[in-house]
Amino acid sequence: MPARPLIVAAVAALVAATGTGVAVAAEPAPGTDLARPGHHGTPTKAEIRRLFTTWNAALATGDPERVDDLYADDAVLLPTLAPGVHDTSAERIGYFEHFLANDPSGSVDEGVVRVLGKDVATYSGLYTFTFAATGDVVHARFTFVYERDHGGWEIVEHHSSLVPGE
């Protein structure tokens, strides 16, 4: 597994290169194909794209703790609809309590996966959230940085921001 300083450098380089400032890494829910203990090879782009599906399914549960379980303990969340840096479990759960109250469902409109090594990958692009409780639709940019730890994936950085002019 790569050292944390290497991941931080990779994230900084990615953010500088893309200008989106979004990064995330997610550990799959138990029972998903990405949680296989023996799966330690270089991930495919399809595997990394499925991590968003896992995250979106966690949103659908309405349980902020289940969503937070996909993040590393020290993960950084820069959320779409709130100010501040959320770098503790309590802060992330607090954000997701508010976010999930509107029954969101996300879909990726356009995304690019970059596999940076066998244990690090990024997924950046544009996604749309539809909020069933209000009917609102939000278009945002995203970057997830994922790190594989103990055979599973965790979100280590997640940045999401509204699309300018939307």
mmCIF file of C-alpha atoms in Angstrom, residues 16-101:
data_model
loop_
_atom_site.group_PDB
_atom_site.id
_atom_site.type_symbol
_atom_site.label_atom_id
_atom_site.label_comp_id
_atom_site.label_asym_id
_atom_site.label_seq_id
_atom_site.Cartn_x
_atom_site.Cartn_y
_atom_site.Cartn_z
ATOM 1 C CA ALA A 16 -3.756 21.363 -9.508
ATOM 2 C CA ALA A 17 -4.062 19.651 -12.883
ATOM 3 C CA THR A 18 -7.851 19.469 -13.009
ATOM 4 C CA GLY A 19 -8.740 22.629 -11.147
ATOM 5 C CA THR A 20 -11.778 20.906 -9.641
ATOM 6 C CA GLY A 21 -10.422 20.395 -6.164
ATOM 7 C CA VAL A 22 -12.536 17.280 -5.671
ATOM 8 C CA ALA A 23 -11.203 14.029 -4.313
ATOM 9 C CA VAL A 24 -12.572 10.912 -2.627
ATOM 10 C CA ALA A 25 -11.744 7.357 -1.726
ATOM 11 C CA ALA A 26 -14.351 4.833 -0.677
ATOM 12 C CA GLU A 27 -14.425 1.427 0.907
ATOM 13 C CA PRO A 28 -17.132 -0.754 -0.585
ATOM 14 C CA ALA A 29 -19.994 -2.019 1.485
ATOM 15 C CA PRO A 30 -19.646 -5.593 2.710
ATOM 16 C CA GLY A 31 -20.868 -8.021 0.101
ATOM 17 C CA THR A 32 -19.855 -5.960 -2.916
ATOM 18 C CA ASP A 33 -17.415 -7.450 -5.374
ATOM 19 C CA LEU A 34 -14.794 -4.834 -4.470
ATOM 20 C CA ALA A 35 -14.713 -6.011 -0.857
ATOM 21 C CA ARG A 36 -13.117 -9.325 -1.805
ATOM 22 C CA PRO A 37 -10.235 -9.861 0.646
ATOM 23 C CA GLY A 38 -7.965 -11.457 -1.953
ATOM 24 C CA HIS A 39 -8.431 -8.789 -4.619
ATOM 25 C CA HIS A 40 -5.160 -6.849 -4.579
ATOM 26 C CA GLY A 41 -4.270 -6.380 -8.254
ATOM 27 C CA THR A 42 -4.453 -3.136 -10.161
ATOM 28 C CA PRO A 43 -8.116 -2.096 -10.274
ATOM 29 C CA THR A 44 -9.966 -1.634 -13.523
ATOM 30 C CA LYS A 45 -11.662 1.636 -14.383
ATOM 31 C CA ALA A 46 -15.010 -0.174 -14.178
ATOM 32 C CA GLU A 47 -14.243 -1.235 -10.592
ATOM 33 C CA ILE A 48 -13.512 2.348 -9.625
ATOM 34 C CA ARG A 49 -16.677 3.629 -11.322
ATOM 35 C CA ARG A 50 -18.677 1.078 -9.286
ATOM 36 C CA LEU A 51 -17.439 2.731 -6.093
ATOM 37 C CA PHE A 52 -19.746 5.645 -6.931
ATOM 38 C CA THR A 53 -22.628 3.176 -7.242
ATOM 39 C CA THR A 54 -21.762 1.834 -3.781
ATOM 40 C CA TRP A 55 -21.648 5.377 -2.376
ATOM 41 C CA ASN A 56 -24.954 6.316 -4.054
ATOM 42 C CA ALA A 57 -26.573 3.153 -2.638
ATOM 43 C CA ALA A 58 -25.389 4.191 0.829
ATOM 44 C CA LEU A 59 -27.076 7.576 0.286
ATOM 45 C CA ALA A 60 -30.308 5.748 -0.591
ATOM 46 C CA THR A 61 -30.362 4.100 2.846
ATOM 47 C CA GLY A 62 -30.851 7.513 4.461
ATOM 48 C CA ASP A 63 -28.312 6.521 7.127
ATOM 49 C CA PRO A 64 -25.517 9.109 7.486
ATOM 50 C CA GLU A 65 -23.368 6.687 9.478
ATOM 51 C CA ARG A 66 -23.544 4.135 6.677
ATOM 52 C CA VAL A 67 -22.388 6.791 4.221
ATOM 53 C CA ASP A 68 -19.572 7.830 6.558
ATOM 54 C CA ASP A 69 -18.456 4.196 6.832
ATOM 55 C CA LEU A 70 -17.246 4.497 3.223
ATOM 56 C CA TYR A 71 -14.765 7.216 4.231
ATOM 57 C CA ALA A 72 -11.370 6.747 5.882
ATOM 58 C CA ASP A 73 -11.288 7.921 9.496
ATOM 59 C CA ASP A 74 -9.234 10.975 8.512
ATOM 60 C CA ALA A 75 -10.903 11.570 5.140
ATOM 61 C CA VAL A 76 -11.567 15.105 3.967
ATOM 62 C CA LEU A 77 -14.999 16.018 2.615
ATOM 63 C CA LEU A 78 -15.499 19.390 0.928
ATOM 64 C CA PRO A 79 -19.259 19.131 0.408
ATOM 65 C CA THR A 80 -21.427 20.525 -2.345
ATOM 66 C CA LEU A 81 -24.059 22.234 -0.239
ATOM 67 C CA ALA A 82 -22.249 23.399 2.902
ATOM 68 C CA PRO A 83 -19.200 25.476 3.741
ATOM 69 C CA GLY A 84 -16.147 24.210 5.544
ATOM 70 C CA VAL A 85 -13.739 21.329 5.620
ATOM 71 C CA HIS A 86 -15.280 18.186 7.088
ATOM 72 C CA ASP A 87 -12.369 16.020 8.230
ATOM 73 C CA THR A 88 -13.850 14.089 11.125
ATOM 74 C CA SER A 89 -16.503 11.419 11.214
ATOM 75 C CA ALA A 90 -18.750 13.662 13.330
ATOM 76 C CA GLU A 91 -18.509 16.510 10.810
ATOM 77 C CA ARG A 92 -19.212 14.239 7.852
ATOM 78 C CA ILE A 93 -22.157 12.590 9.604
ATOM 79 C CA GLY A 94 -23.533 16.030 10.504
ATOM 80 C CA TYR A 95 -23.366 17.092 6.868
ATOM 81 C CA PHE A 96 -24.956 13.886 5.611
ATOM 82 C CA GLU A 97 -27.802 14.141 8.164
ATOM 83 C CA HIS A 98 -28.827 17.409 6.499
ATOM 84 C CA PHE A 99 -28.062 16.229 2.936
ATOM 85 C CA LEU A 100 -29.956 12.939 3.285
ATOM 86 C CA ALA A 101 -33.050 14.664 4.704
#
